[in-house]
PDB file of C-alpha atoms in Angstrom:
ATOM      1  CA  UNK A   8       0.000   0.000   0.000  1.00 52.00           C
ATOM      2  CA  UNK A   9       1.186   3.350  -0.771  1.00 51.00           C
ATOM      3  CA  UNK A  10       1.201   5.822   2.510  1.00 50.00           C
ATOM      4  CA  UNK A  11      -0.951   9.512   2.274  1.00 49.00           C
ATOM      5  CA  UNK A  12       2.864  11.559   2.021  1.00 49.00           C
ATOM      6  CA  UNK A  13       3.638   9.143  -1.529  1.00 46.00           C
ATOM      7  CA  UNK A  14       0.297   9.440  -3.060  1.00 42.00           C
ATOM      8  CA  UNK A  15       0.713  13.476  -2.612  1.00 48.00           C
ATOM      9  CA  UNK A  16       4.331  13.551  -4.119  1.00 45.00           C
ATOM     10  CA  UNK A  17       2.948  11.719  -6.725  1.00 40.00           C
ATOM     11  CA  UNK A  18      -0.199  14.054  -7.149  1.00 44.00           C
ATOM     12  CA  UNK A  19       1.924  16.818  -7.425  1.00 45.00           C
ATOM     13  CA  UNK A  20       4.675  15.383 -10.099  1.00 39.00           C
ATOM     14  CA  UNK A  21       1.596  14.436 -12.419  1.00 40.00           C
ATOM     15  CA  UNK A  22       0.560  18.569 -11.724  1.00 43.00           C
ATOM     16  CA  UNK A  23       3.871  20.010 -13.027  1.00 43.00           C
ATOM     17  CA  UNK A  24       4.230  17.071 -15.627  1.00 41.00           C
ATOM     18  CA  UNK A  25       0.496  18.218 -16.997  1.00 41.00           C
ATOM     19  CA  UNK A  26       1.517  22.462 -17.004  1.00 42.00           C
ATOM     20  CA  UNK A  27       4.711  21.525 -18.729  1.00 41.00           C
ATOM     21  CA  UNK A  28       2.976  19.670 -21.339  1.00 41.00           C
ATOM     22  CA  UNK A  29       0.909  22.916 -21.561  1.00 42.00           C
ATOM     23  CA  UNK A  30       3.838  25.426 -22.255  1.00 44.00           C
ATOM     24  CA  UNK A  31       5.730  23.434 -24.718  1.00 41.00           C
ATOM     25  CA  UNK A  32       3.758  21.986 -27.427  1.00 42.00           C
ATOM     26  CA  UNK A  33       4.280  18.182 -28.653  1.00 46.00           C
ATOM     27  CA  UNK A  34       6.221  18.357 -31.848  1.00 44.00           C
ATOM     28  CA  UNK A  35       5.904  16.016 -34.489  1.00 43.00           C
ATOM     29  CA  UNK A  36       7.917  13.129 -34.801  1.00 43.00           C
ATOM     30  CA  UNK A  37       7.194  11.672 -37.879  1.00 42.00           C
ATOM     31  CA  UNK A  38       6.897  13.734 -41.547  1.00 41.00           C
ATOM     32  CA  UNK A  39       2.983  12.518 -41.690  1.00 44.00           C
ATOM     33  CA  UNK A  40       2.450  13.899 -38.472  1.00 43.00           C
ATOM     34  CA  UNK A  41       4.253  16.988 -39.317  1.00 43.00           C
ATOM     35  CA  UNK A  42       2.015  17.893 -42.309  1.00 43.00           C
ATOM     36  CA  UNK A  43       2.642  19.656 -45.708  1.00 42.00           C
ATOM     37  CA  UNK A  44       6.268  21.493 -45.880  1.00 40.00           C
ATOM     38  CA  UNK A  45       5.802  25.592 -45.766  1.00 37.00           C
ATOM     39  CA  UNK A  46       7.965  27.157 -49.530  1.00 36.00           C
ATOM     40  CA  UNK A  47      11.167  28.584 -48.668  1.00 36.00           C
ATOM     41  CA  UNK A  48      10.222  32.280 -48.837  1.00 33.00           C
ATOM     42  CA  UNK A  49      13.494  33.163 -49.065  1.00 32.00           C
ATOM     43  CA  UNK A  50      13.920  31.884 -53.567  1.00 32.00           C
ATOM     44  CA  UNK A  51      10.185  32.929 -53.399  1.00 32.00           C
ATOM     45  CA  UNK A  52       7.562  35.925 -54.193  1.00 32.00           C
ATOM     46  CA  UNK A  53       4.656  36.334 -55.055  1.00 33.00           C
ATOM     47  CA  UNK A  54       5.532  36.643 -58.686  1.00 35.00           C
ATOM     48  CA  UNK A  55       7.109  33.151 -58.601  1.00 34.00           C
ATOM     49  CA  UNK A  56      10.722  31.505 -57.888  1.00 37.00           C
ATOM     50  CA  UNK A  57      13.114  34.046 -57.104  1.00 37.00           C
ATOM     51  CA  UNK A  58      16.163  32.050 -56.830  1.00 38.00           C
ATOM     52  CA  UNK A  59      19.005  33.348 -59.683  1.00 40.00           C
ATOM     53  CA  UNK A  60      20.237  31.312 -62.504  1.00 45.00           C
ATOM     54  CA  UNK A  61      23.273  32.210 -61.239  1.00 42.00           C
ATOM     55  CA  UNK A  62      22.911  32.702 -57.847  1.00 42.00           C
ATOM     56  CA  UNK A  63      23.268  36.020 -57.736  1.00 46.00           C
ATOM     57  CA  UNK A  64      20.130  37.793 -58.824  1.00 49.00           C
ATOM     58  CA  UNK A  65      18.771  40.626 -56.461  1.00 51.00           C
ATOM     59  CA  UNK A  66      15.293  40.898 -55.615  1.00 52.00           C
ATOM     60  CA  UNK A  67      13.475  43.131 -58.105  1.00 54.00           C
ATOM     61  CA  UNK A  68      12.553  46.326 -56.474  1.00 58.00           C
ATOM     62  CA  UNK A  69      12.336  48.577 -59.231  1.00 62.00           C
ATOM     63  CA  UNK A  70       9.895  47.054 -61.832  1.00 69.00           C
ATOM     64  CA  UNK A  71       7.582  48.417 -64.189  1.00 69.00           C
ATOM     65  CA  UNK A  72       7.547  51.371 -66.401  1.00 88.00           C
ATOM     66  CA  UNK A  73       6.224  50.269 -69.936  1.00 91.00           C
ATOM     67  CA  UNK A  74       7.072  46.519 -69.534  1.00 94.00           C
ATOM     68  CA  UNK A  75       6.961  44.350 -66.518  1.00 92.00           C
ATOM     69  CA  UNK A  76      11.023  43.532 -66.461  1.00 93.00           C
ATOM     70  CA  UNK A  77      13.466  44.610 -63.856  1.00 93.00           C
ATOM     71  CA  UNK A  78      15.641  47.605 -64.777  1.00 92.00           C
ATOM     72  CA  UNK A  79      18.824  46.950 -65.946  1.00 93.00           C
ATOM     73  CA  UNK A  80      20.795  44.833 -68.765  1.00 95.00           C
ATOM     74  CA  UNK A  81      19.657  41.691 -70.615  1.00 96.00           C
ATOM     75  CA  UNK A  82      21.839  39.088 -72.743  1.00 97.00           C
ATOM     76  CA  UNK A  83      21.066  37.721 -75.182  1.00 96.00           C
ATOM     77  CA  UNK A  84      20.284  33.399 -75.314  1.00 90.00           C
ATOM     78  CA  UNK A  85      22.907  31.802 -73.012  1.00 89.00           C
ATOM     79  CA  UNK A  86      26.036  34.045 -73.647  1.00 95.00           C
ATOM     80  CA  UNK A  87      27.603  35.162 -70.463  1.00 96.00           C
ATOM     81  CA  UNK A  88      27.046  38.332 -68.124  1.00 96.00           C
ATOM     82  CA  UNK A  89      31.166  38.381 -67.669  1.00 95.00           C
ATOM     83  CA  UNK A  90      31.190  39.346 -71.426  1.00 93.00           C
ATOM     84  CA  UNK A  91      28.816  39.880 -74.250  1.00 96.00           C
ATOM     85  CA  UNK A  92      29.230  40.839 -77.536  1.00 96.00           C
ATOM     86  CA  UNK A  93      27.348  44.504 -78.273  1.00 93.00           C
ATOM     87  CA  UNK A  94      24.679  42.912 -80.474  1.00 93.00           C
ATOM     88  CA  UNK A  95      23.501  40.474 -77.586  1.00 96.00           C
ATOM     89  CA  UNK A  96      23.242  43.369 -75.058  1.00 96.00           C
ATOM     90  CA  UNK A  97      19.598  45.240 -74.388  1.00 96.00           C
ATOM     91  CA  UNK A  98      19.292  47.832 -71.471  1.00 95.00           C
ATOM     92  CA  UNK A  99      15.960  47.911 -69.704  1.00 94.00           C
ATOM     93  CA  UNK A 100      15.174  51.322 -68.165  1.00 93.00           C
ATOM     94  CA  UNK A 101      11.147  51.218 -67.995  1.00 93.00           C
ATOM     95  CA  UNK A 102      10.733  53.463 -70.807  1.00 95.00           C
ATOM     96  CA  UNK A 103      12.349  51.607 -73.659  1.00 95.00           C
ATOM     97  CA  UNK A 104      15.350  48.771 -74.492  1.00 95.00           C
ATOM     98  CA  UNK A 105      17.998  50.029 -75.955  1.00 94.00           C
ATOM     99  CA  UNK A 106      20.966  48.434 -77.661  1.00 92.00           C
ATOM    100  CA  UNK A 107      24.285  49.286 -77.693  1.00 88.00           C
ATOM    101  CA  UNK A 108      24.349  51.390 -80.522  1.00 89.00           C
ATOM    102  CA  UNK A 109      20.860  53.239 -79.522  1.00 91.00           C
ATOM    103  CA  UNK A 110      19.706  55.419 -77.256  1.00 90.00           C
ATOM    104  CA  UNK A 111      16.950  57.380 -75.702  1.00 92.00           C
ATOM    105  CA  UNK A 112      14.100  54.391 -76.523  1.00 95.00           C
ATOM    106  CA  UNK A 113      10.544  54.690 -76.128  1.00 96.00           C
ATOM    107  CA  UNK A 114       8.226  51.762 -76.072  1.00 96.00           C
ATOM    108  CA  UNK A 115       4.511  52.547 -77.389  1.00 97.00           C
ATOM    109  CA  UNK A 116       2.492  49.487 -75.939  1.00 97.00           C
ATOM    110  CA  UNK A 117      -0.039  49.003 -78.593  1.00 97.00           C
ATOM    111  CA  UNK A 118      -1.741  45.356 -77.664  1.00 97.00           C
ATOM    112  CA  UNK A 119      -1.561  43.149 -74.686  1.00 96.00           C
ATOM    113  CA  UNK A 120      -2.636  39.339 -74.951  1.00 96.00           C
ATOM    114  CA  UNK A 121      -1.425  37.517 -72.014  1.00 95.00           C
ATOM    115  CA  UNK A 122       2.196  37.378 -71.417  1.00 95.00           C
ATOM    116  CA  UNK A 123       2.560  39.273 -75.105  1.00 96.00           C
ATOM    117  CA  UNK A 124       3.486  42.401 -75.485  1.00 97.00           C
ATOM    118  CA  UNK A 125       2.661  43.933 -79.254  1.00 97.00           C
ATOM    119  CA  UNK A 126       4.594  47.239 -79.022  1.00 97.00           C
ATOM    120  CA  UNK A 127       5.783  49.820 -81.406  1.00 97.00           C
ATOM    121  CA  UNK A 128       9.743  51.103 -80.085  1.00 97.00           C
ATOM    122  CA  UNK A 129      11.349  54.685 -81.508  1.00 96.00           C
ATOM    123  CA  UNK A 130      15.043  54.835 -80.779  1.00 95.00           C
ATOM    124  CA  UNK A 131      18.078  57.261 -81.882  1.00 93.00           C
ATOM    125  CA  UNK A 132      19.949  54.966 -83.830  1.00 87.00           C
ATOM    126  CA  UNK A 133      23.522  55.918 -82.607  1.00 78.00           C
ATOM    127  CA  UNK A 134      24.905  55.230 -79.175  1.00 69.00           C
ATOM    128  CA  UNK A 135      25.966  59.132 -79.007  1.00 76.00           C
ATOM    129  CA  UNK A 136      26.160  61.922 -81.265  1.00 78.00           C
ATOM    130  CA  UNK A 137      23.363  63.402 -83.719  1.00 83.00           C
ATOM    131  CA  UNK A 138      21.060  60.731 -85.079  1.00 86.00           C
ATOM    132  CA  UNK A 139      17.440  60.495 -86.566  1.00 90.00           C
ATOM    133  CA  UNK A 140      14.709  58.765 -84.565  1.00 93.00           C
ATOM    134  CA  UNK A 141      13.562  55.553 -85.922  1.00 94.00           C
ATOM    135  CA  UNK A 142      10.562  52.964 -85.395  1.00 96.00           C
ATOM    136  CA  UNK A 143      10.009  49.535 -85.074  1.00 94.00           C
ATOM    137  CA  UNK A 144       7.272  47.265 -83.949  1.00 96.00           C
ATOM    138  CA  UNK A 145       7.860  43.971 -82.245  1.00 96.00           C
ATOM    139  CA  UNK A 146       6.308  41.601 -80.158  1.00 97.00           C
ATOM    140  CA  UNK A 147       7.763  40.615 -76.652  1.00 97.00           C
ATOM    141  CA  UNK A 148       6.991  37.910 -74.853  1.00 97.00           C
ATOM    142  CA  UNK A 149       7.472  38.216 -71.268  1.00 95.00           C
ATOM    143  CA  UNK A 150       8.241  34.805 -69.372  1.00 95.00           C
ATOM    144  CA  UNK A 151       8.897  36.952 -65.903  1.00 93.00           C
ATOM    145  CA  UNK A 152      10.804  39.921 -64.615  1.00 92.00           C
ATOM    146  CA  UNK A 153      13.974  38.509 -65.772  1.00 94.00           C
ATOM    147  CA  UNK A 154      13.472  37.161 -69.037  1.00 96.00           C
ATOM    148  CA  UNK A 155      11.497  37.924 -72.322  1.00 97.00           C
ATOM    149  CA  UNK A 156      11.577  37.115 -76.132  1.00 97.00           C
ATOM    150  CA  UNK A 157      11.727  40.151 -78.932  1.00 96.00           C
ATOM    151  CA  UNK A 158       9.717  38.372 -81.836  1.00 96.00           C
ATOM    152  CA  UNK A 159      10.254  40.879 -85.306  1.00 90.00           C
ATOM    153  CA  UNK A 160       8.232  38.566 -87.797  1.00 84.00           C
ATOM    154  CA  UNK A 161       9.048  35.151 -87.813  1.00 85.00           C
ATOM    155  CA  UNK A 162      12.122  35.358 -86.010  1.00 87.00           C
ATOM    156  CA  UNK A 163      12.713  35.621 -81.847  1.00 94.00           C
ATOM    157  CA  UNK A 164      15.708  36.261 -79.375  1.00 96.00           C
ATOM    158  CA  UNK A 165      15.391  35.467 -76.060  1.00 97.00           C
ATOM    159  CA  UNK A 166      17.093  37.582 -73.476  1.00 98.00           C
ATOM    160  CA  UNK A 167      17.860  36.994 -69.409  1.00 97.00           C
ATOM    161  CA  UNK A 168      18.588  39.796 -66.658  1.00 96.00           C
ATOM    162  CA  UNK A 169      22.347  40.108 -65.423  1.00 95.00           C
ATOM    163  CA  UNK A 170      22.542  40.972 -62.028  1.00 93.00           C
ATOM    164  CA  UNK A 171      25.365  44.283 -62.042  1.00 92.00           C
ATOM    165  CA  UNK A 172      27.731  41.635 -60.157  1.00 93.00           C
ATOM    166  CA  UNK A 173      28.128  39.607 -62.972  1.00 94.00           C
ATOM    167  CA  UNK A 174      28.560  42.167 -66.033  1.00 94.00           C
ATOM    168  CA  UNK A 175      31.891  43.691 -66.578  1.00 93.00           C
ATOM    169  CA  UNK A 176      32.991  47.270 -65.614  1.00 90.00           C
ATOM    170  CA  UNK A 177      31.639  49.165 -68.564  1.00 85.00           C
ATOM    171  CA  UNK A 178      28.312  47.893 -68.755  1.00 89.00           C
ATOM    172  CA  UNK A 179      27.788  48.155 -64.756  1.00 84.00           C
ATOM    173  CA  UNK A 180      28.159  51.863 -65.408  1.00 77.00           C
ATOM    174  CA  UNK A 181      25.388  51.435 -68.259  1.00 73.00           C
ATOM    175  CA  UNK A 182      23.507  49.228 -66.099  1.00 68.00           C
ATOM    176  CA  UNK A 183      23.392  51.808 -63.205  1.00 63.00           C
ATOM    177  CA  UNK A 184      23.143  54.730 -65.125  1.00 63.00           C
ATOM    178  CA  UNK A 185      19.967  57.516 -64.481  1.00 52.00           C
ATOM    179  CA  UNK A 186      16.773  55.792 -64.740  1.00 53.00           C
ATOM    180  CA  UNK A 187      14.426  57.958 -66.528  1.00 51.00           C
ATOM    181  CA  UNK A 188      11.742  56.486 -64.582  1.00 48.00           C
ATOM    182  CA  UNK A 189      12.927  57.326 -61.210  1.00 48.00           C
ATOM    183  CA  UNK A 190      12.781  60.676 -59.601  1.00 43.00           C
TER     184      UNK A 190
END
């Protein structure tokens, strides 16, 4: 038989046993008893997977303007950031893309079906210096911030976003240069 001073002990280690159990919640010792796995928010947003190609891909803070790309410098297909050739370079700067050989661009957004952009672009064809204004109409295709296609009839080029890390010297200047959209 267990004496009156026992069965009080007892009593009482079954009373702090029960509070504990209170404070700290159970956790779950087996993955079906832990339940469906919360994203990573950290490669994601609400636009999608954030995580870099390379890496090293900011978060886009300054979107927008007349196309729904981050500011800064696409290349072309899958030629490297470190060093692309002028004809695979395009500099976003939420007005207009402009090469490396024209300036000043202004994109007219004249139809939007989806992710496709049917747009009409006037540039100064010359990357300084006098030059006449000319026009073009395109269609881009816009897979997310980072990357779109420039369709000009049957033909397409698909260009990614380099982060200003991986481009070299001169075009980080380019890159960073006044954003017409900004004030």
């Amino acid at each position: 038989m267990i004496s009156r001073p026992t069965w009080a002990a007892l009593a009482s280690l079954l009373a702090m046993a029960a509070c504990q159990e209170r404070q700290t919640p159970a956790q779950p010792s087996t993955p079906a008893e832990q339940g469906p796995s919360t994203p990573d928010t950290r490669t994601e947003t609400r636009a999608g997977p954030r995580a870099s190609r390379d890496g090293l891909i900011e978060p886009s803070q300054d979107l927008g303007g007349s196309l729904p790309l981050k500011h800064g410098i696409f290349v072309a297909g899958d030629i490297a950031c470190s060093d692309p050739p002028n004809a695979a370079i395009r500099r976003y700067d939420g007005l207009g893309l402009n090469g490396a050989h024209t300036r000043d661009c202004r994109i007219n957004v004249l139809q939007k079906r989806g992710a496709a952009y049917e747009i009409e672009q006037s540039c100064i064809d010359a990357g300084s210096g006098p030059a006449p204004r000319s026009s073009e109409r395109a269609t881009i295709e816009i897979k997310d911030n980072l990357t779109f296609t420039m369709r000009r009839g049957q033909g397409g080029e698909t260009f990614r976003y380099c982060a200003p890390s991986l481009l070299p010297p001169a075009l980080k200047t380019w890159s960073t240069a006044a954003d017409p959209t900004r004030n």
